[in-house]
Coordinates of C-alpha atoms in Angstrom, one line a residue:
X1 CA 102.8 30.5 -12.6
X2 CA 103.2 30.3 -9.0
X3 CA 100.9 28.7 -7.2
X4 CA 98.7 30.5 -4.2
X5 CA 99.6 28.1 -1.7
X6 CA 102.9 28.6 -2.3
X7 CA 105.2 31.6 -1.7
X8 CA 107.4 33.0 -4.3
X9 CA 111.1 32.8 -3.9
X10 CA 112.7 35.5 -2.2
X11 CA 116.1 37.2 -4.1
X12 CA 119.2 36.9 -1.5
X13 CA 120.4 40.0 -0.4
X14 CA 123.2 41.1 -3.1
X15 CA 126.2 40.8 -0.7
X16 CA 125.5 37.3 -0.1
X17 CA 125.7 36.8 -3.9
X18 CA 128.9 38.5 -3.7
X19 CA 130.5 37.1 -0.9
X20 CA 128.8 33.2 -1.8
X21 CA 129.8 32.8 -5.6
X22 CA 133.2 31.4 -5.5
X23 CA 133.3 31.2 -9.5
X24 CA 133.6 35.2 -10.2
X25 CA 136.8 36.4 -10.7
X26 CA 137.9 39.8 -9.6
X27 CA 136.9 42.0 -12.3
X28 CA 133.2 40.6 -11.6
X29 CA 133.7 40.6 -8.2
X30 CA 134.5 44.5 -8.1
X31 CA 131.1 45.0 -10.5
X32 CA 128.9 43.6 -8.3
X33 CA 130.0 45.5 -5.2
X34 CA 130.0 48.9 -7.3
X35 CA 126.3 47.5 -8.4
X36 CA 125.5 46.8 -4.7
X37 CA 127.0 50.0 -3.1
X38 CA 124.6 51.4 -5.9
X39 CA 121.8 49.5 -4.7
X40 CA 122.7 50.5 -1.1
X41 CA 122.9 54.4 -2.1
X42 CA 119.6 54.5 -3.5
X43 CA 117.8 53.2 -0.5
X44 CA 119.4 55.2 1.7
X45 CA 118.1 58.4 -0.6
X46 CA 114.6 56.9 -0.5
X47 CA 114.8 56.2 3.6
X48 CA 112.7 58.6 5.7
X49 CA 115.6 59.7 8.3
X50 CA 113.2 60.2 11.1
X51 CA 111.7 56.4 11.2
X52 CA 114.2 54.8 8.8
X53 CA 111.6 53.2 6.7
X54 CA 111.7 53.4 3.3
X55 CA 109.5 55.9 1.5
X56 CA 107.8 54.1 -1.7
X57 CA 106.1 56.0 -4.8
X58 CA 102.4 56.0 -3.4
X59 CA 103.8 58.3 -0.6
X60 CA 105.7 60.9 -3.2
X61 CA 102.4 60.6 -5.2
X62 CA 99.9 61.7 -2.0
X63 CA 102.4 64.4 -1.4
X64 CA 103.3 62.6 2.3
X65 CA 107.1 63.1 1.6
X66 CA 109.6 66.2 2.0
X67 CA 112.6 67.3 1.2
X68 CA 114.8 69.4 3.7
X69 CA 115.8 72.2 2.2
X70 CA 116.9 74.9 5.3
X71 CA 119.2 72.2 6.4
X72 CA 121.0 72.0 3.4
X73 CA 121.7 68.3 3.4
X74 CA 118.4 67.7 1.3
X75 CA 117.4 65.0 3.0
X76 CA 114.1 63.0 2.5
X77 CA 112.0 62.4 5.2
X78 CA 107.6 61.8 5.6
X79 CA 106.1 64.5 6.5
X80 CA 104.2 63.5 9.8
X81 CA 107.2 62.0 11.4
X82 CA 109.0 65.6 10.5
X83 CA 105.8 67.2 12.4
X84 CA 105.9 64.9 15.8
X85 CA 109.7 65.3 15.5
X86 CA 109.0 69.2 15.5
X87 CA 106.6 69.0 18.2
X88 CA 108.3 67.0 21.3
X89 CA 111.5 69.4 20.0
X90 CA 110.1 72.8 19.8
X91 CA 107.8 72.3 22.9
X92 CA 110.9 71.6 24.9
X93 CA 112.1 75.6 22.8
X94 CA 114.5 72.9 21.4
X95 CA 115.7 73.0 17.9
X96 CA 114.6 70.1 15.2
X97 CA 117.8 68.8 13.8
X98 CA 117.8 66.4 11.2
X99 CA 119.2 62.8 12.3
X100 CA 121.7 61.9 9.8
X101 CA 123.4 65.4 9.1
X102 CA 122.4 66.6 12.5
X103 CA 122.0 70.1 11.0
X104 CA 119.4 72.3 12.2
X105 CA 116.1 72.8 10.7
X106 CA 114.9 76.5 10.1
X107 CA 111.6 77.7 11.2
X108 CA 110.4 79.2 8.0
X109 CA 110.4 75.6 6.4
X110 CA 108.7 73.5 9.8
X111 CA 105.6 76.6 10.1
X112 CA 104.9 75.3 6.5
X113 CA 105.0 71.8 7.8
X114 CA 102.5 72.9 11.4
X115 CA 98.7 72.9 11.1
X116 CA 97.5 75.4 13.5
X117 CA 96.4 72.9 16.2
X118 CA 100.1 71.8 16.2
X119 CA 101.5 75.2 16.7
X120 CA 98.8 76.0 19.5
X121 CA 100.3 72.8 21.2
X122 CA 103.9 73.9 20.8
X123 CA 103.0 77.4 22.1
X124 CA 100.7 76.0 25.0
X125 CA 103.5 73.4 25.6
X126 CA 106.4 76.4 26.1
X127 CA 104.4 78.2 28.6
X128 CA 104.0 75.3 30.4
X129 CA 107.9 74.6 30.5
X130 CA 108.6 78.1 31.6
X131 CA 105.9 78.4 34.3
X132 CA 107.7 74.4 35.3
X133 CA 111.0 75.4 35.6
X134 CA 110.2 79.1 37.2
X135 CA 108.4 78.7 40.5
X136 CA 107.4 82.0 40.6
X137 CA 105.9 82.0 37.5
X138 CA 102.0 81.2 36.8
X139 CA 100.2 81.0 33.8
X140 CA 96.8 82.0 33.0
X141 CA 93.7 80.1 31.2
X142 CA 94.2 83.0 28.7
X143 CA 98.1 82.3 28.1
X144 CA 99.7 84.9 29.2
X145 CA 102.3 84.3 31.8
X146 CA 102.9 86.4 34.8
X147 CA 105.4 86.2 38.1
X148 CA 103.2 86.1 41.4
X149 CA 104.8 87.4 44.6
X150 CA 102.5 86.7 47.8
X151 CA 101.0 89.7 49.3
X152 CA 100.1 90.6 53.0
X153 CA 96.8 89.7 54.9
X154 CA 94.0 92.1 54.6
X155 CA 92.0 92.2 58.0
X156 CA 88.0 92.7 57.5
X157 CA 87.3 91.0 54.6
X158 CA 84.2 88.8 54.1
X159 CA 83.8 85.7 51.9
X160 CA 81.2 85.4 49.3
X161 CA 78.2 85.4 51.3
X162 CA 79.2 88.3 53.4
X163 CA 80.1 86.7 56.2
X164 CA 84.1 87.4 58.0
X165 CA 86.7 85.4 56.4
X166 CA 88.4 83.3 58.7
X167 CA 92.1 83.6 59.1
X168 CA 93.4 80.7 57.4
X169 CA 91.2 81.3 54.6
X170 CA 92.4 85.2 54.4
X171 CA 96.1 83.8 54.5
X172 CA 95.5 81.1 51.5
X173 CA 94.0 84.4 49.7
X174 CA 97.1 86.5 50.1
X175 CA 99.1 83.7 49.1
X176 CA 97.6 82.5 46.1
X177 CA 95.0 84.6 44.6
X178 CA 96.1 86.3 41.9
X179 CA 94.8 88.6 38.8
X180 CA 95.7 88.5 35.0
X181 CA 95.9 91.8 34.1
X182 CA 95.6 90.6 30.0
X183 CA 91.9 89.0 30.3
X184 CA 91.2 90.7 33.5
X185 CA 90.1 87.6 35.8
X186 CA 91.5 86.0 39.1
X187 CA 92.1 82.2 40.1
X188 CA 93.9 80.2 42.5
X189 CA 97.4 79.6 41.7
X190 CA 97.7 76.7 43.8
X191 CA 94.3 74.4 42.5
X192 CA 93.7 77.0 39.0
X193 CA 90.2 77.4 40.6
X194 CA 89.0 80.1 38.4
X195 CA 87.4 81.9 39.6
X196 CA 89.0 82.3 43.1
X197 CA 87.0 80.3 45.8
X198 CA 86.9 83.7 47.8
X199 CA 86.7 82.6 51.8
X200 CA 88.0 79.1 51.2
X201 CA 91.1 77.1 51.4
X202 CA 91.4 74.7 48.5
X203 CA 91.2 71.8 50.6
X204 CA 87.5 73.4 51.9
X205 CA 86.6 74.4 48.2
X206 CA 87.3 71.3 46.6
X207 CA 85.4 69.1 49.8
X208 CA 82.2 68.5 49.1
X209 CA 79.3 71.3 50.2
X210 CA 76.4 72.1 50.8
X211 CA 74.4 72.5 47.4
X212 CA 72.4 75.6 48.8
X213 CA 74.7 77.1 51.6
X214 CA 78.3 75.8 50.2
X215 CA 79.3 75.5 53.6
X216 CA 81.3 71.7 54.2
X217 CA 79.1 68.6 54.8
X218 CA 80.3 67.4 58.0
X219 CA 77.0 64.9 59.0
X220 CA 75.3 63.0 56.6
X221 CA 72.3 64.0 54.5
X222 CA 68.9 64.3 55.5
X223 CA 68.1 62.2 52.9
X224 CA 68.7 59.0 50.5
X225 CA 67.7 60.2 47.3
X226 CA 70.5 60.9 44.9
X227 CA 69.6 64.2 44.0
X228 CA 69.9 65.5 47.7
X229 CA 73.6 64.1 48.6
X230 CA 74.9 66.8 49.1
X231 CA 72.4 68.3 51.5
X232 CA 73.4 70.0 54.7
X233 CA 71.3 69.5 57.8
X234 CA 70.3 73.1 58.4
X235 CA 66.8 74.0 59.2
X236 CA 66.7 76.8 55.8
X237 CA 68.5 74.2 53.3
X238 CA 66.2 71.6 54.6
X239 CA 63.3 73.9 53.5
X240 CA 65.1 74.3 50.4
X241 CA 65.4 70.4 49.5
X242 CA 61.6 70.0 50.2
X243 CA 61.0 72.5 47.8
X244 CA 63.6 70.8 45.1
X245 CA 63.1 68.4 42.3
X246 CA 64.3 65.2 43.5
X247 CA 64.9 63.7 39.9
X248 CA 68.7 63.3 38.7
X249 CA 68.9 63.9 35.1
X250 CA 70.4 61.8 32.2
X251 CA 74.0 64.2 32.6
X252 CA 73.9 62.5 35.9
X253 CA 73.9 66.1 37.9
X254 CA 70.6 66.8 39.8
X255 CA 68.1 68.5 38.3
X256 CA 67.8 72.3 39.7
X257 CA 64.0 72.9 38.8
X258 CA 61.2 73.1 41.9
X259 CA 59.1 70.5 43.1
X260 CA 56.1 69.3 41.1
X261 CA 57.4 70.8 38.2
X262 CA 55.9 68.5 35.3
X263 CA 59.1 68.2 33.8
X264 CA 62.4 68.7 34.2
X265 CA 64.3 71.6 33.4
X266 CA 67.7 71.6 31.4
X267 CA 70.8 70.6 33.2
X268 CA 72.7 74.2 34.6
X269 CA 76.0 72.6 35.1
X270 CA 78.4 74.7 33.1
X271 CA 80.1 72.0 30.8
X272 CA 76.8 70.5 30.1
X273 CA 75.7 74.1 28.8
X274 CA 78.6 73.9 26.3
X275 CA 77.3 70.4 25.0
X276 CA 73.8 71.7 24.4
X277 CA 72.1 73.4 21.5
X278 CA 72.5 77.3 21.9
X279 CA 69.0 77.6 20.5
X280 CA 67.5 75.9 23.7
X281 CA 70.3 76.0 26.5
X282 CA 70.0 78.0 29.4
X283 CA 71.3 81.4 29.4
X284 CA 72.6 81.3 33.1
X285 CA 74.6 78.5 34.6
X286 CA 74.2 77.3 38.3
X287 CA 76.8 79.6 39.2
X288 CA 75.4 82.8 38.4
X289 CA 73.4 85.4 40.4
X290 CA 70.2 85.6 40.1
X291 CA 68.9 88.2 38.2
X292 CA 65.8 89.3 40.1
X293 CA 67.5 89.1 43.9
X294 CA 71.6 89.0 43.0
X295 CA 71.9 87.6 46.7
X296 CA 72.8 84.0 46.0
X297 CA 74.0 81.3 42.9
X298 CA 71.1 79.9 40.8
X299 CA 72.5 76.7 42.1
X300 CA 71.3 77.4 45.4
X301 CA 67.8 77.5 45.2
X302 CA 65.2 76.0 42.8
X303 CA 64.7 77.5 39.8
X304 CA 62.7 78.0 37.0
X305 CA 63.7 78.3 33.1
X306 CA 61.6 80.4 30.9
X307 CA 60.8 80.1 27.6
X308 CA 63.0 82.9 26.6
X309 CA 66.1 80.7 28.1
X310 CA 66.8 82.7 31.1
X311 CA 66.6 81.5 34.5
X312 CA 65.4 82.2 37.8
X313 CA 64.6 81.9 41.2
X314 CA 61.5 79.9 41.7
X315 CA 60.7 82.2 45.2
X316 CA 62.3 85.6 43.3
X317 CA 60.1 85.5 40.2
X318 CA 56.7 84.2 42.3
X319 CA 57.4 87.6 44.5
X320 CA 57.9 89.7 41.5
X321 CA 54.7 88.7 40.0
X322 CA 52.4 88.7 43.5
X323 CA 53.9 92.4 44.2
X324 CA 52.5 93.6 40.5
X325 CA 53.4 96.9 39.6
X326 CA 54.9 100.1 40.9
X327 CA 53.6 102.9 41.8
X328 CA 49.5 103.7 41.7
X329 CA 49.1 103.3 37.9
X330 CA 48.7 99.9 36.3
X331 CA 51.2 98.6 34.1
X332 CA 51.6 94.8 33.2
X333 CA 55.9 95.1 32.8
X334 CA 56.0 92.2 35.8
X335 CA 54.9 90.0 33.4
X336 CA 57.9 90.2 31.4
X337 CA 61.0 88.8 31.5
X338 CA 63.2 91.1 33.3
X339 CA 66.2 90.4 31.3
X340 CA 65.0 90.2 27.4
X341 CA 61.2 91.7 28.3
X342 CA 59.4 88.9 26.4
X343 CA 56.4 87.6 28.1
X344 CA 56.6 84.9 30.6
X345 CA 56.2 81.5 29.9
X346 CA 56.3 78.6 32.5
X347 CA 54.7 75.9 30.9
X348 CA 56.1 73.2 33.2
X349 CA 56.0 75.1 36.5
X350 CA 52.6 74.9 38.4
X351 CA 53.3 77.7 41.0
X352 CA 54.0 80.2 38.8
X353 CA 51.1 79.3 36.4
X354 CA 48.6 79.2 38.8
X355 CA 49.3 83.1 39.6
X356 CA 50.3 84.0 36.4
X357 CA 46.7 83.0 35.5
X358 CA 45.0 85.1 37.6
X359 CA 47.4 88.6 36.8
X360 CA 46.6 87.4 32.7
X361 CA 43.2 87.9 33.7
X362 CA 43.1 90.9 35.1
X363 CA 45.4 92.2 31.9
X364 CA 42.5 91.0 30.2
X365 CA 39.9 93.4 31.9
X366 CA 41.9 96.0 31.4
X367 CA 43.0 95.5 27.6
X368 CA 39.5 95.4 27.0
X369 CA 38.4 98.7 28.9
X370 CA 41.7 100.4 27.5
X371 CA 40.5 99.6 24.1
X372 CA 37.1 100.8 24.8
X373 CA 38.2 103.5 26.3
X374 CA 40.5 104.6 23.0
X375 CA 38.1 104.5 20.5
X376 CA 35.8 107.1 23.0
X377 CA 39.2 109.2 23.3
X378 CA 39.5 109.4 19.4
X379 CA 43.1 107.8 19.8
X380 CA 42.1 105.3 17.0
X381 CA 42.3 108.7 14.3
X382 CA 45.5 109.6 16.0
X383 CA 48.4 110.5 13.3
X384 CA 51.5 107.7 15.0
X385 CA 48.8 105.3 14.0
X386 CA 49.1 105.9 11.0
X387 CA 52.8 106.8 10.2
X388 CA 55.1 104.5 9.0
X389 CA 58.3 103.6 11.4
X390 CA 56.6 105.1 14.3
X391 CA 56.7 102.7 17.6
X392 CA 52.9 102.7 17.3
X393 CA 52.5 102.3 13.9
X394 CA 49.7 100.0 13.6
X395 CA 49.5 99.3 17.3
X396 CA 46.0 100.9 18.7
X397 CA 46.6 98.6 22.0
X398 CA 49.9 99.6 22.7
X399 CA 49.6 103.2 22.4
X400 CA 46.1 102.9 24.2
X401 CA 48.2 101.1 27.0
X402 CA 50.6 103.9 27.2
X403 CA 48.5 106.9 26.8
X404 CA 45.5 106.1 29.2
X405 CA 46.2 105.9 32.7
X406 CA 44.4 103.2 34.6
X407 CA 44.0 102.8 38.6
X408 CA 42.9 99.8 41.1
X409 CA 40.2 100.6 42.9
X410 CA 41.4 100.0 46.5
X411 CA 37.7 99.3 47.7
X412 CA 36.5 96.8 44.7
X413 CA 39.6 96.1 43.2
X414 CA 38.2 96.8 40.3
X415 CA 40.3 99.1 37.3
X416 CA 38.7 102.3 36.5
X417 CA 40.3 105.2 34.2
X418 CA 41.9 108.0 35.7
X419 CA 43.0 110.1 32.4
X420 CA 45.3 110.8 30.0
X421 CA 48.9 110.2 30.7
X422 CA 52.0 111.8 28.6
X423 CA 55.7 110.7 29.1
X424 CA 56.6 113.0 31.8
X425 CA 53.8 112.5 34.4
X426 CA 54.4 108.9 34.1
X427 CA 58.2 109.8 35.5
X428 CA 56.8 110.7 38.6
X429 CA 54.1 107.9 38.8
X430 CA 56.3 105.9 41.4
X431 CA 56.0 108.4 44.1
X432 CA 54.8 107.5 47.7
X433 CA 51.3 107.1 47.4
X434 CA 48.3 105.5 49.6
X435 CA 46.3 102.5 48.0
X436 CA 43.3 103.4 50.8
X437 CA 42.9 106.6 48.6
X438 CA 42.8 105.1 44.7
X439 CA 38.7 104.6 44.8
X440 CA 36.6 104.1 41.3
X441 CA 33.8 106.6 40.1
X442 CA 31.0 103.9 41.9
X443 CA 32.8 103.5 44.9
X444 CA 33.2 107.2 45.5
X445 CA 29.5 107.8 44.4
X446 CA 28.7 105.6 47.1
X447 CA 31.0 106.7 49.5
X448 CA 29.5 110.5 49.4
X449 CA 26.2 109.4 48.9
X450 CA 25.4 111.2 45.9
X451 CA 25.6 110.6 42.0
X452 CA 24.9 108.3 39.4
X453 CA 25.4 105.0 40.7
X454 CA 24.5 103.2 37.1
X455 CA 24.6 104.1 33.6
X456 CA 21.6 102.7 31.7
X457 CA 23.7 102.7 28.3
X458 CA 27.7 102.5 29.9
X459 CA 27.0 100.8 33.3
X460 CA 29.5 101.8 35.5
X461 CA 33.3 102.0 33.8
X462 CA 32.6 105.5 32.4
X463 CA 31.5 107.0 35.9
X464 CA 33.7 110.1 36.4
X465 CA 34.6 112.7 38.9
X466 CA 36.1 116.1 38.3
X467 CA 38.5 117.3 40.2
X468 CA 37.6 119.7 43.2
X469 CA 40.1 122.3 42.6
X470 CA 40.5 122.3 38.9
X471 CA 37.9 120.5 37.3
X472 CA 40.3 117.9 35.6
X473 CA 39.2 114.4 35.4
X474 CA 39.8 113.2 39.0
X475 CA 42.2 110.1 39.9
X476 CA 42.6 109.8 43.4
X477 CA 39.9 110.2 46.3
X478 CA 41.0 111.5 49.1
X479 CA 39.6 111.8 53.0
X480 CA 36.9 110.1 52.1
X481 CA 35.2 113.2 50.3
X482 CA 37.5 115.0 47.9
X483 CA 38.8 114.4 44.3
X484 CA 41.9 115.3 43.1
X485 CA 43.7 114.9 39.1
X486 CA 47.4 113.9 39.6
X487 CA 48.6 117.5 39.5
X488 CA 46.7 118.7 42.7
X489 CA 47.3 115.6 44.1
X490 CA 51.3 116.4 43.8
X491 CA 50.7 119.8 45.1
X492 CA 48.7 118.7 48.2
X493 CA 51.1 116.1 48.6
X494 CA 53.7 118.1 48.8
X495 CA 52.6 121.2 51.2

């Protein structure tokens, strides 16, 4: 045995032998080089002919080894050098020939070889090559390949924000802007800017801006906290950065909530939106509209994630809410998300808590009067109730809320009922109406110095007037003396 601190001895090569034993004579002589030549034959059929190594039997066994067959020389080769030779070939659209017979290799036999990624790169590769060596030729994010031919200045046209396009900037557009008609979107052939930085050079779009007007920094910021580098010095972004959070978040991008939010909402930058959970990333990115104002990026004002997942402006959805609803009759839709109609939910934003508070508590009010008010209507006994796969099956409150018309009563602020309402009244509910003229059974008592001013069993939520010309339950008070139902009230209006 061979000791383990000691190596075994290594065989010569067999043409030393030959060549070094002086006692053969020639007929063993000419057996031992027909033995080496055999030797020599063998390894060269077991030698990959890509890497010249030699292939052994635990690569044959894992099925790492190929034979070419549409060249054929049937030569043996591993199959992952075949694939990198097939690659830096075929990305170049040049063939893959095998080394020692130089013969070409067929398709057919390498798309067996190809994992998909691999053919992806060759394809990706090709385009690349063409678009290289054809200066007129541009590719698209989508692949498809197109020739680009500069067109001719249009005069009047405005950048993003509305505002005239300078002439350089109109120039760069004609010149590089350009639209692929397979997926239907336009970038800059010169930077790939996708899409087109409409109004800007790419010198001026890749400089840094202003995070709420985009215009170019040119002075420093008004201030040193990381989150507000990129800060113009105008008197409205200013305003903007004071209502801002001022934390940076762990994505190292500032965060784009408001200020005093109690914490932090998730990062809007587009590639961090890929990285996150689709069950809580944001629906929008910092570069889309707004969908209460569409007048300017998310990205450009503070904004506020809902629960849903969809973002807003902090300032657009605080307006929503404070204007309440359209038209004289009271509906609680501005409480909703505008986009998926789910019901809002800021649980980190202060501002928008503190007023949503107050509008839940007036839905409360009125929920509770509607509800009354259903069961004295008999709308609890009515047949959708009751049938299954109706909208309303089941749903008292909902079909209370959308068959019972209430009003705000422009002297209490108080609601009051003001009748039935069926679907095609409630078309024409958003009509130009006076607030100074929606006034409560008790106010109206007052106001004309007659009537029951308290109910000893209903207090004063089921004081009623008729109308004056029809005798329909009245909603609207008008002149400070008359009562008029909603159809008299359209004719009057209208005369």
């Amino acid at each position: 045995m061979i000791n383990s601190n000691q190596r075994a001895p290594q065989r010569p090569p067999v043409e030393n032998l030959i060549m070094d034993d002086i006692f053969m004579d020639q007929e063993e002589r000419s057996r031992a080089q027909s033995y080496y030549q055999q030797v020599q034959q063998e390894a060269e059929l077991n030698m990959c002919k890509f890497c010249n190594k030699q292939i052994n039997d635990i690569e044959k066994r894992n099925n790492n080894v190929t034979m070419l067959q549409s060249s054929d020389c049937f030569h043996q080769c591993h199959i992952d050098c075949l694939r990198e030779e097939a690659v830096n070939q075929m990305s170049n659209s040049q063939s893959v020939k095998c080394p020692r017979c130089k013969e070409n290799i067929q398709q057919w036999e390498l798309n067996t070889m190809l994992s998909e990624e691999e053919k992806k790169t060759i394809e990706k590769n090709q385009i690349l090559s063409i678009v290289k060596e054809n200066p007129n030729f541009v590719s698209c994010h989508c692949g498809n390949i197109m020739e680009f031919v500069p067109g001719q200045i249009v005069k009047g046209q405005k950048d993003d924000r509305g505002n005239p396009m300078t002439h350089e900037a109109a120039q760069h557009m004609a010149n590089f802007r350009i639209r692929c008609l397979e997926c239907n979107k336009n970038f800059c052939t010169q930077c790939n800017a996708e899409p087109y930085h409409t109004g800007k050079t790419c010198s001026d779009f890749n400089a840094k801006s202003c995070r709420y007007c985009a215009d170019k920094l040119t002075q420093p910021s008004p201030s040193m906290k990381p989150a507000f580098r990129e800060v113009c010095r105008k008197a409205d972004c200013f305003g903007l950065m004071q209502q801002s959070c001022d934390k940076m978040l762990p994505c190292g991008h500032p965060c784009f909530g408001s200020n005093g939010e109690a914490k932090c909402m998730p990062c809007l930058d587009p590639e961090c939106i890929e990285k996150m959970d689709p069950r809580v990333a944001p629906r929008e990115n910092k570069d889309d509209f707004c969908n209460i104002c569409y007048c300017s990026g998310l990205g450009q004002e503070p904004c506020l994630s809902l629960g849903c997942g969809h973002v807003y402006h902090v300032s657009c959805l605080k307006q929503r809410i404070q204007k309440q609803w359209n038209g004289p009759r009271i509906v609680f839709n501005y409480l909703d998300c505008p986009q998926c109609k789910q019901e809002i939910e800021a649980p980190h934003c202060e501002q928008i808590n503190s007023i949503l508070k107050k509008e839940r508590q007036l839905q409360a009010v009125v929920v509770k009067k509607v509800m009354e008010r259903a069961k004295f209507e008999d709308l609890h006994k009515d047949e959708r109730l009751k049938k299954v796969g109706d909208p309303f099956y089941n749903d008292l409150k909902g079909y209370a809320l959308k068959k019972l018309s209430y009003y705000q009563c422009f002297k209490c602020q108080d609601a009051y009922f003001g009748g039935m309402k069926d679907c095609e009244a409630a078309q024409d509910e958003a009509q130009s109406f006076k607030k100074e003229e929606l006034v409560c059974g008790k106010c109206a008592a007052v106001a004309v110095g007659g009537g029951v001013k308290q109910c000893p069993k209903h207090g004063q939520d089921f004081i009623e007037f008729k109308c004056k010309f029809c005798c329909s339950i009245a909603q609207w008070f008008c002149w400070g003396n008359t009562h008029f139902c909603e159809p008299c009230h359209k004719k009057q209006c209208n005369q």
